[in-house]
Amino acid sequence: DAGVIQSPRHEVTEMGQEVTLRCKPISGHDYLFWYRQTMMRGLELLIYFNNNVPIDDSGMPEDRFSAKMPNASFSTLKIQPSEPRDSAVYFCASRDSPVNEQFFGPGTRLTVL
Amino acid sequence: TQLLEQSPQFLSIQEGENLTVYCNSSSVFSSLQWYRQEPGEGPVLLVTVVTGGEVKKLKRLTFQFGDARKDSSLHITAAQPGDTGLYLCAGGRDQKVTFGIGTKLQVIP
């Protein structure tokens, strides 16, 4: 298995633009997590899904952020409109049970100018 | 305010030295994990501890979970340049994992 796949790896955009980050979890994993990492706040959980259903989105910072998981092999995190303070590395992770190891993707480095 | 406090935040040592990094919380966790993250990559799990007082060893790395399941330590013996990276602790509760900010370790050859 190729592991968790994220795209794009780097995204530079201007304030006000829509940004869509993509994630393909490991096949067979039924939990998917979206995290944001910054120097100041570390790694923060934004939202997680179980069997494609959003379970907890309490970490989503504002209504500008939305996440979907239309099927077991694909998820998106959308920011509309983007702001400079959204600049961070966004990680997707998946796991196959409530207690097992999370496997992280390589991340998307987002820069909003 | 971070739920999990890690210390020190930065550590630079010479190859061959020993070191200990700490992870502390006022909350009880059902499990505690340690990850290592290298630049440009996602975190990779090193170990999970679930029982208060538990000690696990992974080659030169020794992990301990506090008796009250609120704190943990990671001890590295004879550090090597390959140990360089960001060490993150993460507390598990209710199917979610909360991360500390991490300890950035640099091992100088």
Short mmCIF file of N, CA, C and O in Angstrom, two decimals, chain A residues 39-105:
data_model
loop_
_atom_site.label_atom_id
_atom_site.label_comp_id
_atom_site.label_asym_id
_atom_site.label_seq_id
_atom_site.Cartn_x
_atom_site.Cartn_y
_atom_site.Cartn_z
N MET A 39 3.64 26.36 14.09
CA MET A 39 4.68 26.47 15.12
C MET A 39 4.07 26.83 16.47
O MET A 39 4.49 26.31 17.50
N MET A 40 3.10 27.72 16.44
CA MET A 40 2.55 28.25 17.69
C MET A 40 1.62 27.27 18.39
O MET A 40 1.61 27.17 19.61
N ARG A 41 0.82 26.56 17.63
CA ARG A 41 -0.24 25.75 18.21
C ARG A 41 -0.01 24.25 18.06
O ARG A 41 -0.79 23.44 18.59
N GLY A 42 1.03 23.88 17.33
CA GLY A 42 1.31 22.46 17.17
C GLY A 42 0.31 21.79 16.24
O GLY A 42 -0.25 22.41 15.34
N LEU A 43 0.04 20.51 16.50
CA LEU A 43 -0.83 19.71 15.66
C LEU A 43 -2.23 19.70 16.27
O LEU A 43 -2.43 19.20 17.37
N GLU A 44 -3.18 20.26 15.54
CA GLU A 44 -4.56 20.38 16.05
C GLU A 44 -5.50 19.55 15.20
O GLU A 44 -5.47 19.63 13.96
N LEU A 45 -6.37 18.80 15.86
CA LEU A 45 -7.39 18.03 15.14
C LEU A 45 -8.50 18.97 14.67
O LEU A 45 -9.06 19.72 15.47
N LEU A 46 -8.80 18.92 13.38
CA LEU A 46 -9.87 19.75 12.83
C LEU A 46 -11.19 18.98 12.80
O LEU A 46 -12.22 19.46 13.27
N ILE A 47 -11.16 17.77 12.25
CA ILE A 47 -12.37 16.98 12.08
C ILE A 47 -11.97 15.53 11.88
O ILE A 47 -10.86 15.25 11.41
N TYR A 48 -12.86 14.59 12.29
CA TYR A 48 -12.59 13.21 11.91
C TYR A 48 -13.88 12.51 11.48
O TYR A 48 -14.99 12.88 11.88
N PHE A 49 -13.69 11.52 10.62
CA PHE A 49 -14.77 10.74 10.03
C PHE A 49 -14.62 9.27 10.46
O PHE A 49 -13.50 8.77 10.64
N ASN A 50 -15.75 8.60 10.59
CA ASN A 50 -15.79 7.15 10.76
C ASN A 50 -16.77 6.60 9.74
O ASN A 50 -17.93 7.03 9.71
N ASN A 51 -16.30 5.68 8.92
CA ASN A 51 -17.14 5.14 7.85
C ASN A 51 -17.80 6.24 7.02
O ASN A 51 -19.00 6.21 6.74
N ASN A 52 -17.01 7.24 6.68
CA ASN A 52 -17.38 8.35 5.79
C ASN A 52 -18.30 9.37 6.46
O ASN A 52 -18.70 10.34 5.81
N VAL A 53 -18.64 9.18 7.72
CA VAL A 53 -19.55 10.09 8.41
C VAL A 53 -18.76 11.00 9.33
O VAL A 53 -17.95 10.50 10.12
N PRO A 54 -18.98 12.33 9.26
CA PRO A 54 -18.26 13.21 10.19
C PRO A 54 -18.73 12.97 11.62
O PRO A 54 -19.94 13.01 11.89
N ILE A 55 -17.79 12.71 12.52
CA ILE A 55 -18.13 12.39 13.90
C ILE A 55 -17.93 13.60 14.82
O ILE A 55 -18.75 13.86 15.70
N ASP A 56 -16.84 14.32 14.61
CA ASP A 56 -16.52 15.44 15.49
C ASP A 56 -15.83 16.52 14.67
O ASP A 56 -14.72 16.31 14.18
N ASP A 57 -16.51 17.65 14.51
CA ASP A 57 -15.92 18.76 13.75
C ASP A 57 -15.67 19.96 14.67
O ASP A 57 -15.58 21.10 14.21
N SER A 58 -15.56 19.71 15.96
CA SER A 58 -15.41 20.81 16.92
C SER A 58 -14.10 21.57 16.75
O SER A 58 -13.96 22.68 17.22
N GLY A 59 -13.14 20.98 16.07
CA GLY A 59 -11.86 21.65 15.84
C GLY A 59 -11.83 22.53 14.61
O GLY A 59 -10.85 23.25 14.40
N MET A 60 -12.86 22.49 13.80
CA MET A 60 -12.91 23.34 12.60
C MET A 60 -13.01 24.78 13.05
O MET A 60 -13.96 25.16 13.75
N PRO A 61 -12.06 25.63 12.64
CA PRO A 61 -11.97 26.97 13.22
C PRO A 61 -13.15 27.87 12.90
O PRO A 61 -13.57 28.63 13.76
N GLU A 62 -13.67 27.82 11.69
CA GLU A 62 -14.75 28.74 11.33
C GLU A 62 -15.58 28.12 10.21
O GLU A 62 -15.21 27.09 9.66
N ASP A 63 -16.66 28.81 9.89
CA ASP A 63 -17.51 28.34 8.79
C ASP A 63 -16.78 28.38 7.44
O ASP A 63 -17.26 27.79 6.48
N ARG A 64 -15.67 29.04 7.37
CA ARG A 64 -14.91 29.07 6.11
C ARG A 64 -14.32 27.70 5.79
O ARG A 64 -13.93 27.44 4.66
N PHE A 65 -14.23 26.85 6.81
CA PHE A 65 -13.67 25.51 6.64
C PHE A 65 -14.80 24.49 6.50
O PHE A 65 -15.77 24.52 7.27
N SER A 66 -14.64 23.58 5.54
CA SER A 66 -15.59 22.48 5.41
C SER A 66 -14.84 21.25 4.95
O SER A 66 -13.82 21.35 4.26
N ALA A 67 -15.34 20.08 5.34
CA ALA A 67 -14.71 18.82 4.94
C ALA A 67 -15.78 17.83 4.52
O ALA A 67 -16.88 17.82 5.08
N LYS A 68 -15.43 17.03 3.53
CA LYS A 68 -16.35 16.01 3.04
C LYS A 68 -15.61 14.70 2.85
O LYS A 68 -14.39 14.68 2.65
N MET A 69 -16.38 13.62 2.91
CA MET A 69 -15.82 12.30 2.60
C MET A 69 -16.88 11.55 1.79
O MET A 69 -17.70 10.81 2.36
N PRO A 70 -16.92 11.76 0.48
CA PRO A 70 -17.97 11.17 -0.35
C PRO A 70 -17.90 9.65 -0.45
O PRO A 70 -18.93 9.01 -0.71
N ASN A 71 -16.71 9.08 -0.24
CA ASN A 71 -16.57 7.63 -0.25
C ASN A 71 -15.37 7.24 0.60
O ASN A 71 -14.64 8.11 1.09
N ALA A 72 -15.17 5.93 0.75
CA ALA A 72 -14.15 5.44 1.68
C ALA A 72 -12.72 5.73 1.23
O ALA A 72 -11.78 5.55 2.00
N SER A 73 -12.55 6.16 -0.01
CA SER A 73 -11.18 6.35 -0.50
C SER A 73 -10.84 7.79 -0.82
O SER A 73 -9.82 8.07 -1.45
N PHE A 74 -11.68 8.74 -0.38
CA PHE A 74 -11.40 10.12 -0.76
C PHE A 74 -12.03 11.11 0.22
O PHE A 74 -13.19 10.93 0.63
N SER A 75 -11.26 12.12 0.58
CA SER A 75 -11.78 13.19 1.44
C SER A 75 -11.20 14.52 0.98
O SER A 75 -10.09 14.58 0.44
N THR A 76 -11.95 15.58 1.19
CA THR A 76 -11.47 16.93 0.88
C THR A 76 -11.66 17.84 2.08
O THR A 76 -12.58 17.68 2.88
N LEU A 77 -10.75 18.80 2.18
CA LEU A 77 -10.85 19.88 3.16
C LEU A 77 -10.82 21.18 2.34
O LEU A 77 -9.88 21.42 1.60
N LYS A 78 -11.88 21.98 2.49
CA LYS A 78 -11.99 23.19 1.68
C LYS A 78 -11.98 24.41 2.57
O LYS A 78 -12.58 24.43 3.65
N ILE A 79 -11.28 25.43 2.12
CA ILE A 79 -11.26 26.71 2.82
C ILE A 79 -11.74 27.77 1.83
O ILE A 79 -11.16 27.95 0.76
N GLN A 80 -12.81 28.46 2.19
CA GLN A 80 -13.39 29.45 1.29
C GLN A 80 -14.09 30.54 2.11
O GLN A 80 -15.08 30.23 2.80
N PRO A 81 -13.64 31.79 2.07
CA PRO A 81 -12.41 32.26 1.43
C PRO A 81 -11.19 32.07 2.33
O PRO A 81 -11.32 32.07 3.56
N SER A 82 -10.04 31.90 1.74
CA SER A 82 -8.82 31.70 2.53
C SER A 82 -8.30 33.03 3.07
O SER A 82 -8.54 34.09 2.49
N GLU A 83 -7.60 32.93 4.20
CA GLU A 83 -6.99 34.11 4.84
C GLU A 83 -5.54 33.78 5.18
O GLU A 83 -5.19 32.61 5.36
N PRO A 84 -4.69 34.81 5.32
CA PRO A 84 -3.28 34.56 5.65
C PRO A 84 -3.09 33.72 6.91
O PRO A 84 -2.16 32.90 6.98
N ARG A 85 -3.97 33.86 7.90
CA ARG A 85 -3.80 33.09 9.14
C ARG A 85 -4.12 31.61 8.97
O ARG A 85 -3.92 30.82 9.89
N ASP A 86 -4.61 31.23 7.79
CA ASP A 86 -4.83 29.81 7.50
C ASP A 86 -3.54 29.12 7.06
O ASP A 86 -3.51 27.89 6.89
N SER A 87 -2.48 29.89 6.84
CA SER A 87 -1.21 29.31 6.41
C SER A 87 -0.71 28.32 7.46
O SER A 87 -0.60 28.65 8.65
N ALA A 88 -0.43 27.10 7.03
CA ALA A 88 -0.05 26.02 7.95
C ALA A 88 0.25 24.78 7.10
O ALA A 88 0.09 24.80 5.88
N VAL A 89 0.64 23.70 7.78
CA VAL A 89 0.72 22.40 7.12
C VAL A 89 -0.50 21.60 7.54
O VAL A 89 -0.78 21.46 8.74
N TYR A 90 -1.22 21.10 6.56
CA TYR A 90 -2.44 20.33 6.82
C TYR A 90 -2.15 18.85 6.57
O TYR A 90 -1.68 18.47 5.51
N PHE A 91 -2.45 18.04 7.59
CA PHE A 91 -2.21 16.60 7.50
C PHE A 91 -3.52 15.83 7.50
O PHE A 91 -4.48 16.19 8.19
N CYS A 92 -3.51 14.77 6.75
CA CYS A 92 -4.58 13.79 6.78
C CYS A 92 -3.99 12.51 7.38
O CYS A 92 -2.82 12.19 7.13
N ALA A 93 -4.77 11.82 8.19
CA ALA A 93 -4.32 10.56 8.78
C ALA A 93 -5.47 9.56 8.74
O ALA A 93 -6.64 9.96 8.76
N SER A 94 -5.14 8.28 8.72
CA SER A 94 -6.19 7.27 8.77
C SER A 94 -5.78 6.14 9.71
O SER A 94 -4.59 5.96 10.00
N ARG A 95 -6.76 5.40 10.21
CA ARG A 95 -6.49 4.21 11.01
C ARG A 95 -7.65 3.25 10.86
O ARG A 95 -8.73 3.62 10.38
N ASP A 96 -7.44 2.01 11.31
CA ASP A 96 -8.45 0.99 11.02
C ASP A 96 -9.28 0.58 12.23
O ASP A 96 -10.08 -0.32 12.14
N SER A 97 -9.07 1.24 13.37
CA SER A 97 -9.91 0.93 14.54
C SER A 97 -9.75 2.07 15.53
O SER A 97 -8.85 2.90 15.37
N PRO A 98 -10.58 2.12 16.57
CA PRO A 98 -10.48 3.24 17.53
C PRO A 98 -9.16 3.29 18.29
O PRO A 98 -8.78 4.33 18.79
N VAL A 99 -8.46 2.17 18.38
CA VAL A 99 -7.29 2.18 19.26
C VAL A 99 -5.97 1.98 18.52
O VAL A 99 -4.91 2.08 19.10
N ASN A 100 -6.03 1.66 17.26
CA ASN A 100 -4.78 1.39 16.54
C ASN A 100 -4.08 2.65 16.08
O ASN A 100 -4.59 3.76 16.15
N GLU A 101 -2.89 2.43 15.56
CA GLU A 101 -2.01 3.51 15.12
C GLU A 101 -2.64 4.34 14.02
O GLU A 101 -3.25 3.82 13.09
N GLN A 102 -2.44 5.66 14.09
CA GLN A 102 -2.80 6.55 12.99
C GLN A 102 -1.63 6.63 12.03
O GLN A 102 -0.48 6.75 12.45
N PHE A 103 -1.93 6.59 10.75
CA PHE A 103 -0.91 6.74 9.72
C PHE A 103 -1.13 8.10 9.05
O PHE A 103 -2.23 8.37 8.56
N PHE A 104 -0.08 8.90 9.06
CA PHE A 104 -0.19 10.25 8.52
C PHE A 104 0.29 10.33 7.07
O PHE A 104 1.23 9.62 6.69
N GLY A 105 -0.34 11.20 6.31
CA GLY A 105 0.17 11.54 4.99
C GLY A 105 1.33 12.51 5.12
O GLY A 105 1.67 12.95 6.22
#
